[in-house]
XYZ file of C-alpha atoms in Angstrom:
229
model
C 43.237 31.011 202.411
C 44.278 28.578 204.247
C 47.915 28.907 205.698
C 49.633 26.427 208.465
C 52.528 26.475 208.930
C 54.961 23.520 209.978
C 59.178 22.435 211.216
C 60.386 24.247 208.432
C 57.379 23.926 205.659
C 54.990 25.824 204.907
C 51.973 24.084 203.544
C 49.486 25.109 201.258
C 45.777 23.893 201.670
C 43.916 22.970 198.093
C 41.816 26.295 197.354
C 44.864 28.235 197.661
C 46.890 25.463 195.000
C 43.853 26.055 192.920
C 43.822 29.993 193.174
C 47.487 29.820 192.335
C 47.332 27.515 189.535
C 44.754 29.746 187.625
C 46.124 33.565 187.786
C 49.598 31.419 187.092
C 47.602 30.523 183.886
C 45.434 33.948 183.504
C 49.256 35.604 183.547
C 50.501 32.859 181.236
C 47.545 33.092 178.703
C 47.022 36.798 178.623
C 51.154 36.824 177.695
C 50.425 34.762 175.742
C 47.689 36.826 173.324
C 49.592 40.010 173.508
C 52.454 38.963 172.248
C 50.281 37.035 168.987
C 48.042 39.291 168.184
C 50.956 41.808 167.746
C 52.869 39.050 165.423
C 49.157 38.643 163.812
C 48.797 42.619 163.492
C 51.779 42.094 161.974
C 51.853 39.968 159.037
C 48.217 39.842 158.871
C 47.192 40.749 154.653
C 45.750 44.172 153.855
C 42.693 43.395 151.603
C 41.691 45.466 148.995
C 39.029 45.166 146.912
C 39.374 47.365 143.453
C 36.915 48.808 141.335
C 34.635 46.980 138.105
C 37.021 48.373 135.471
C 39.860 48.193 136.936
C 43.269 47.897 135.757
C 44.916 45.642 137.959
C 49.836 45.623 138.342
C 49.754 42.342 139.545
C 53.587 42.034 141.047
C 55.818 40.170 143.114
C 53.985 38.345 145.826
C 51.792 35.290 147.020
C 48.971 33.719 144.953
C 46.559 31.124 145.855
C 48.800 28.425 144.017
C 51.753 29.396 144.155
C 55.076 32.159 144.815
C 55.485 33.885 141.840
C 57.484 37.312 140.762
C 54.960 38.865 138.271
C 56.190 42.439 138.124
C 55.175 44.180 134.843
C 52.317 42.247 134.228
C 49.084 43.903 134.083
C 45.392 42.797 133.560
C 42.056 44.264 132.698
C 38.647 42.324 133.206
C 36.790 43.696 129.814
C 33.588 40.789 130.055
C 31.538 38.612 131.919
C 28.629 36.189 131.177
C 27.170 33.129 132.774
C 25.483 30.234 130.575
C 23.752 26.606 130.968
C 26.612 24.505 130.670
C 24.274 22.057 128.659
C 24.359 25.291 125.544
C 27.660 25.636 126.281
C 29.310 22.961 125.740
C 26.807 22.826 122.930
C 28.734 25.133 121.329
C 31.913 23.520 121.497
C 29.673 20.383 120.225
C 30.434 18.400 123.529
C 28.173 16.470 125.978
C 28.367 16.570 129.703
C 29.861 12.612 129.317
C 32.999 13.978 127.013
C 34.372 16.403 129.112
C 33.933 13.858 132.038
C 36.005 11.791 129.574
C 38.548 14.196 129.337
C 38.301 15.955 132.608
C 41.664 15.377 134.652
C 39.775 16.141 138.452
C 38.566 12.428 138.701
C 35.046 14.011 139.032
C 32.584 10.992 138.458
C 29.714 13.084 137.152
C 29.404 16.527 135.667
C 25.954 16.856 135.847
C 26.298 19.176 138.945
C 27.450 21.983 136.982
C 23.719 23.749 135.227
C 26.284 27.579 135.152
C 29.407 27.980 133.621
C 30.413 31.808 135.433
C 32.825 32.936 131.807
C 35.382 35.842 132.721
C 37.738 37.156 130.001
C 40.112 38.920 130.861
C 43.342 40.822 128.673
C 46.871 40.147 130.303
C 50.000 42.728 129.004
C 54.180 42.650 130.003
C 55.543 45.496 130.126
C 58.321 44.216 130.867
C 58.650 41.566 127.860
C 61.635 42.335 126.875
C 63.465 40.857 130.137
C 63.321 36.926 130.356
C 61.054 35.870 133.292
C 60.656 32.394 134.543
C 57.601 32.768 136.377
C 54.086 32.618 133.860
C 50.698 33.789 134.425
C 48.585 30.625 136.190
C 45.469 30.848 135.285
C 44.067 28.342 138.839
C 45.257 31.947 140.737
C 42.017 33.935 139.745
C 39.301 32.063 142.219
C 35.765 32.922 141.809
C 34.938 34.225 145.021
C 31.227 36.058 146.063
C 30.315 36.419 149.354
C 29.851 33.049 150.681
C 31.801 30.312 148.204
C 34.888 30.036 146.202
C 35.305 28.201 143.166
C 38.582 27.127 141.019
C 38.602 27.806 137.780
C 38.069 24.360 135.244
C 41.600 23.994 133.721
C 41.562 20.587 134.337
C 38.250 19.714 132.540
C 37.087 22.994 130.094
C 40.191 24.352 129.603
C 40.351 20.711 127.755
C 37.816 21.662 125.535
C 38.687 21.426 121.485
C 39.122 25.420 120.284
C 38.303 26.530 124.006
C 41.390 29.128 124.628
C 42.920 27.542 121.479
C 46.482 29.423 121.419
C 46.331 28.031 125.058
C 46.126 24.319 124.237
C 44.986 23.070 126.963
C 47.521 24.547 129.468
C 46.792 27.056 132.157
C 50.459 28.757 132.496
C 51.509 31.183 129.741
C 54.306 33.925 129.565
C 53.525 36.896 127.548
C 57.051 37.839 125.407
C 56.400 40.631 123.178
C 54.004 44.183 123.637
C 51.123 42.450 122.544
C 47.734 42.698 125.220
C 46.937 38.453 124.965
C 43.279 37.834 126.307
C 41.942 34.482 127.284
C 38.220 33.709 128.938
C 38.166 31.644 132.857
C 35.920 29.437 132.949
C 33.968 29.028 136.183
C 32.003 25.671 136.788
C 28.983 26.554 138.948
C 27.609 23.632 141.131
C 23.809 24.325 141.367
C 22.239 20.617 142.138
C 23.860 19.466 144.898
C 23.420 20.752 148.575
C 26.007 23.327 148.970
C 24.721 23.995 145.512
C 24.668 28.078 144.641
C 20.732 29.514 142.153
C 21.855 32.018 139.635
C 19.530 34.024 141.274
C 22.272 33.908 144.476
C 25.549 34.285 142.305
C 23.670 37.611 140.721
C 23.394 38.639 144.058
C 26.983 38.126 145.518
C 29.407 40.971 144.702
C 31.517 38.528 142.289
C 34.640 39.414 142.234
C 38.384 37.886 141.568
C 40.972 36.431 144.046
C 44.211 38.581 142.689
C 46.751 38.168 145.011
C 46.570 36.625 149.092
C 50.325 38.473 150.716
C 51.071 41.111 151.155
C 48.045 42.415 149.884
C 44.915 40.208 149.996
C 43.513 41.830 147.030
C 39.983 41.565 145.175
C 38.421 42.851 141.516
C 35.059 43.632 141.188
C 33.331 41.923 138.402
C 30.605 43.777 136.231
C 27.230 41.619 135.988
C 27.292 38.730 133.570
C 25.157 38.653 130.310
C 22.963 35.738 130.475
C 22.691 33.332 127.929
C 20.602 30.633 128.491
């Protein structure tokens, strides 16, 4: 490092200036990194994966689509099933074109969805006598695997007549009695596009439901589905 002194002036060479700037930036980055790492760790959600068959008790938490106060609600998965989409639609006397016609999600075609993954869930509310403004929103429960996640098809499959008939196409509900309320969560599985999922991959993907995002990122393992052609 070359430093020359003049009258009341200290001149620093360009090399020295570069070194000084480098260490200043390095020091600043180090301070920022330490502080932000601590901040991230402080607010990072803890990840919990619940075993298959576990009763999940919902809480006041951040869900996929909203922040909801659901203390008192519980849920359990009682069945899972995978069907060919054409076979599923035939059960409800519906075609791909008719599904497209009733859909609200803007899909131009449903031909790429070769499978429907059906998850039967029971919900209850132990605090049903206390009025709550927060409904259960089915859109919050995502189907996840090793390398994918799928939103429930509440804007298409859910609108088919006689599918979850008590909901009449709605994707939200409140339980204000001591009954157990059963619904089927439908997931359209893309099998045909470049990012499509084969049936074999679906069965080998440790499939789970995403329940909450924060303060706990929680998942519920799903049982191996039965396959119906």
